[in-house]
């Protein structure tokens, strides 16, 4: 048993500056929240489907160096864009934000409306769940570094593999993102993944959108009880401030 766990630890890893006790949160609209509770599955989207077209690309200076130092024969005469696309095809990602604090921009972008929730878990819970996904590929939890892809780069790893997805343009720094990056073998087709989690032990807290009405809070509380998720269902700390402002 210990040997199997040690083997899985080689497949599942996290960035060294992520503490297992740290809380991460994900903002969901109601259908995605219900889907999570109903299926006990976490959705990892294909990197190809991301709206951010800079996602998964190397910084400009690294792109040039990559082409200069790796002969065409070794890269099968493929352009850097083709190699980046192949790397996206084999990569699946789930995006979270570091910390339990409210982020109004994320409520708007990822919750999509006042009828949304944020679920919280820990780095430790994510790693424990990821041990069950080893058959799909190699998994790493990345704390995103925000850079200027066209400017001067901070020290770090810049290579075309799972680490590419630990980089985002500094315009997105407000997200404070931590992500699960699952890498399948080269040549794998694009596909979304639905991977098993134990919702009741995985989620540590459910927070209801600060702009949600009492009726929506009651629905979320009802759904948590219906699917036996025994964690606090709380109102956002912003709710009181918003309600006072409306008076």
Coordinates of N, CA and C in Angstrom, one line a residue, residues 142-233:
X142 N -0.5 24.3 -9.6 CA 0.4 25.4 -9.9 C -0.2 26.7 -9.3
X143 N 0.7 27.4 -8.6 CA 0.3 28.8 -8.2 C 0.8 29.7 -9.4
X144 N -0.2 30.4 -10.0 CA 0.1 31.1 -11.2 C 1.1 32.3 -10.9
X145 N 2.1 32.4 -11.9 CA 2.9 33.6 -11.9 C 2.5 34.5 -13.0
X146 N 2.3 35.7 -12.7 CA 1.7 36.7 -13.6 C 2.9 37.5 -14.2
X147 N 3.0 37.4 -15.5 CA 4.2 38.0 -16.2 C 3.7 38.9 -17.4
X148 N 4.6 39.7 -17.9 CA 4.4 40.4 -19.2 C 5.0 39.5 -20.3
X149 N 4.2 38.8 -21.1 CA 4.7 37.9 -22.1 C 5.6 38.6 -23.1
X150 N 5.5 39.9 -23.3 CA 6.3 40.7 -24.3 C 7.4 41.4 -23.6
X151 N 7.5 41.4 -22.3 CA 8.5 42.2 -21.6 C 9.6 41.4 -20.9
X152 N 10.2 42.0 -19.9 CA 11.3 41.4 -19.2 C 10.7 40.3 -18.3
X153 N 11.3 39.2 -18.2 CA 10.8 38.0 -17.5 C 11.5 37.9 -16.1
X154 N 10.7 37.5 -15.1 CA 11.4 37.2 -13.8 C 12.0 35.8 -13.9
X155 N 12.9 35.5 -13.0 CA 13.5 34.2 -13.0 C 12.5 33.1 -12.8
X156 N 12.7 32.0 -13.5 CA 11.8 30.9 -13.4 C 11.9 29.9 -14.5
X157 N 11.0 28.9 -14.5 CA 10.9 27.9 -15.5 C 10.1 28.3 -16.7
X158 N 10.7 28.3 -17.9 CA 10.0 28.7 -19.1 C 10.2 27.6 -20.1
X159 N 9.3 26.6 -20.1 CA 9.5 25.5 -21.1 C 8.2 25.0 -21.5
X160 N 8.1 24.2 -22.6 CA 6.8 23.8 -23.2 C 6.4 22.5 -22.6
X161 N 5.8 22.6 -21.4 CA 5.3 21.4 -20.7 C 4.2 21.9 -19.8
X162 N 4.0 21.2 -18.6 CA 3.0 21.6 -17.7 C 3.3 22.9 -17.1
X163 N 4.6 23.3 -17.0 CA 4.9 24.6 -16.4 C 4.4 25.8 -17.2
X164 N 4.2 25.6 -18.5 CA 3.7 26.6 -19.4 C 2.3 27.1 -18.8
X165 N 1.6 26.3 -18.2 CA 0.3 26.6 -17.7 C 0.3 27.1 -16.3
X166 N 1.5 27.4 -15.8 CA 1.7 28.1 -14.5 C 2.0 29.6 -14.8
X167 N 1.8 30.0 -16.0 CA 2.1 31.4 -16.4 C 0.8 32.0 -17.0
X168 N 0.5 33.3 -16.6 CA -0.5 34.1 -17.2 C -0.1 35.5 -17.3
X169 N -0.7 36.2 -18.2 CA -0.4 37.6 -18.4 C -0.8 38.4 -17.2
X170 N 0.0 39.4 -16.8 CA -0.2 40.2 -15.6 C -1.5 40.9 -15.6
X171 N -2.2 41.0 -16.7 CA -3.5 41.6 -16.7 C -4.6 40.8 -15.9
X172 N -4.2 39.5 -15.7 CA -5.1 38.7 -14.9 C -4.7 38.5 -13.5
X173 N -3.9 39.3 -13.0 CA -3.3 39.1 -11.6 C -4.4 39.2 -10.5
X174 N -5.5 39.9 -10.8 CA -6.6 40.0 -9.8 C -7.2 38.6 -9.5
X175 N -6.9 37.6 -10.3 CA -7.5 36.3 -10.1 C -6.8 35.5 -9.0
X176 N -5.6 35.8 -8.7 CA -4.8 35.1 -7.6 C -5.0 33.6 -7.8
X177 N -4.7 33.1 -9.0 CA -5.1 31.8 -9.4 C -4.2 30.7 -9.0
X178 N -4.8 29.6 -8.5 CA -4.2 28.3 -8.3 C -4.9 27.4 -9.3
X179 N -4.2 26.5 -10.0 CA -4.9 25.6 -10.9 C -4.4 24.2 -10.8
X180 N -5.3 23.3 -11.1 CA -4.9 21.9 -11.2 C -4.6 21.7 -12.7
X181 N -3.4 21.2 -13.0 CA -3.0 21.0 -14.4 C -2.7 19.5 -14.6
X182 N -3.5 18.9 -15.4 CA -3.3 17.4 -15.7 C -2.8 17.3 -17.1
X183 N -1.7 16.6 -17.2 CA -1.0 16.5 -18.5 C -1.0 15.0 -19.0
X184 N -1.6 14.9 -20.2 CA -1.7 13.5 -20.8 C -0.5 13.4 -21.8
X185 N -0.3 12.2 -22.3 CA 0.8 12.0 -23.2 C 0.7 12.8 -24.5
X186 N 1.8 13.2 -25.1 CA 1.7 13.9 -26.4 C 1.0 13.0 -27.4
X187 N 0.2 13.7 -28.3 CA -0.6 13.0 -29.2 C -2.0 12.7 -28.7
X188 N -2.3 13.0 -27.4 CA -3.7 12.8 -26.9 C -4.6 13.8 -27.6
X189 N -5.8 13.4 -27.8 CA -6.8 14.3 -28.4 C -7.4 15.2 -27.4
X190 N -8.0 16.3 -27.9 CA -8.6 17.3 -27.0 C -9.9 16.6 -26.4
X191 N -10.0 16.7 -25.1 CA -11.2 16.3 -24.5 C -11.4 16.9 -23.1
X192 N -12.6 17.1 -22.6 CA -12.8 17.5 -21.3 C -12.8 16.3 -20.4
X193 N -12.4 16.5 -19.1 CA -12.4 15.4 -18.2 C -13.3 15.6 -17.0
X194 N -14.0 14.6 -16.6 CA -14.8 14.6 -15.4 C -14.2 13.6 -14.4
X195 N -13.6 14.1 -13.3 CA -12.9 13.2 -12.4 C -13.5 13.1 -11.0
X196 N -13.5 12.0 -10.4 CA -14.2 11.8 -9.2 C -13.6 12.5 -7.9
X197 N -14.6 13.0 -7.2 CA -14.2 13.6 -5.9 C -15.3 13.2 -4.8
X198 N -14.9 13.2 -3.6 CA -15.9 12.9 -2.5 C -16.3 14.3 -2.0
X199 N -17.5 14.8 -2.5 CA -17.9 16.1 -2.3 C -18.0 16.4 -0.8
X200 N -18.5 15.5 0.0 CA -18.7 15.8 1.4 C -17.4 16.0 2.2
X201 N -16.3 15.4 1.8 CA -15.1 15.6 2.5 C -14.2 16.6 1.7
X202 N -14.5 16.9 0.5 CA -13.7 17.7 -0.4 C -14.0 19.2 -0.2
X203 N -15.3 19.6 -0.1 CA -15.7 21.0 0.1 C -15.7 21.3 1.6
X204 N -15.1 22.4 1.9 CA -15.0 22.9 3.3 C -16.0 24.0 3.6
X205 N -16.4 24.7 2.6 CA -17.4 25.8 2.8 C -18.1 26.2 1.6
X206 N -19.3 26.6 1.7 CA -20.1 27.1 0.5 C -20.5 28.5 0.8
X207 N -20.1 29.5 -0.1 CA -20.5 30.9 0.1 C -21.4 31.3 -1.0
X208 N -22.5 32.0 -0.6 CA -23.5 32.4 -1.5 C -23.2 33.8 -2.0
X209 N -23.5 34.1 -3.2 CA -23.2 35.4 -3.9 C -23.7 36.6 -3.0
X210 N -22.9 37.6 -2.9 CA -23.3 38.8 -2.1 C -24.6 39.5 -2.6
X211 N -24.9 39.3 -3.9 CA -26.1 39.9 -4.4 C -27.3 39.0 -4.5
X212 N -27.2 37.8 -3.9 CA -28.3 36.9 -3.9 C -29.3 37.2 -2.9
X213 N -30.6 36.9 -3.3 CA -31.7 37.1 -2.3 C -31.8 36.0 -1.3
X214 N -32.7 36.2 -0.3 CA -32.9 35.1 0.7 C -33.4 33.8 0.1
X215 N -34.2 33.9 -0.9 CA -34.7 32.7 -1.6 C -33.6 31.9 -2.2
X216 N -32.6 32.5 -2.7 CA -31.5 31.8 -3.3 C -30.6 31.1 -2.3
X217 N -30.4 31.9 -1.2 CA -29.6 31.3 -0.1 C -30.3 30.0 0.4
X218 N -31.7 30.1 0.5 CA -32.4 28.9 1.0 C -32.3 27.7 0.1
X219 N -32.3 28.0 -1.3 CA -32.1 26.9 -2.2 C -30.7 26.3 -2.1
X220 N -29.7 27.1 -2.0 CA -28.3 26.5 -1.8 C -28.2 25.7 -0.5
X221 N -28.8 26.2 0.5 CA -28.8 25.4 1.8 C -29.6 24.1 1.6
X222 N -30.7 24.2 0.9 CA -31.5 22.9 0.7 C -30.7 21.9 -0.1
X223 N -30.0 22.4 -1.2 CA -29.2 21.5 -2.1 C -28.1 20.9 -1.3
X224 N -27.4 21.6 -0.4 CA -26.3 21.1 0.4 C -26.8 19.9 1.2
X225 N -28.0 20.2 1.9 CA -28.6 19.1 2.7 C -29.0 17.9 1.9
X226 N -29.6 18.2 0.8 CA -30.1 17.1 -0.1 C -29.0 16.2 -0.5
X227 N -27.9 16.7 -0.8 CA -26.7 15.9 -1.3 C -25.7 15.6 -0.2
X228 N -26.2 15.8 1.1 CA -25.4 15.4 2.2 C -24.1 16.0 2.3
X229 N -24.0 17.3 2.0 CA -22.8 18.0 2.1 C -22.8 18.8 3.4
X230 N -22.1 18.2 4.4 CA -22.2 18.7 5.8 C -21.2 19.8 6.1
X231 N -21.3 20.9 5.4 CA -20.4 22.0 5.6 C -21.2 23.3 5.7
X232 N -20.6 24.3 6.3 CA -21.3 25.6 6.4 C -21.8 26.2 5.1
X233 N -23.0 26.6 5.0 CA -23.5 27.5 3.9 C -23.6 28.9 4.4

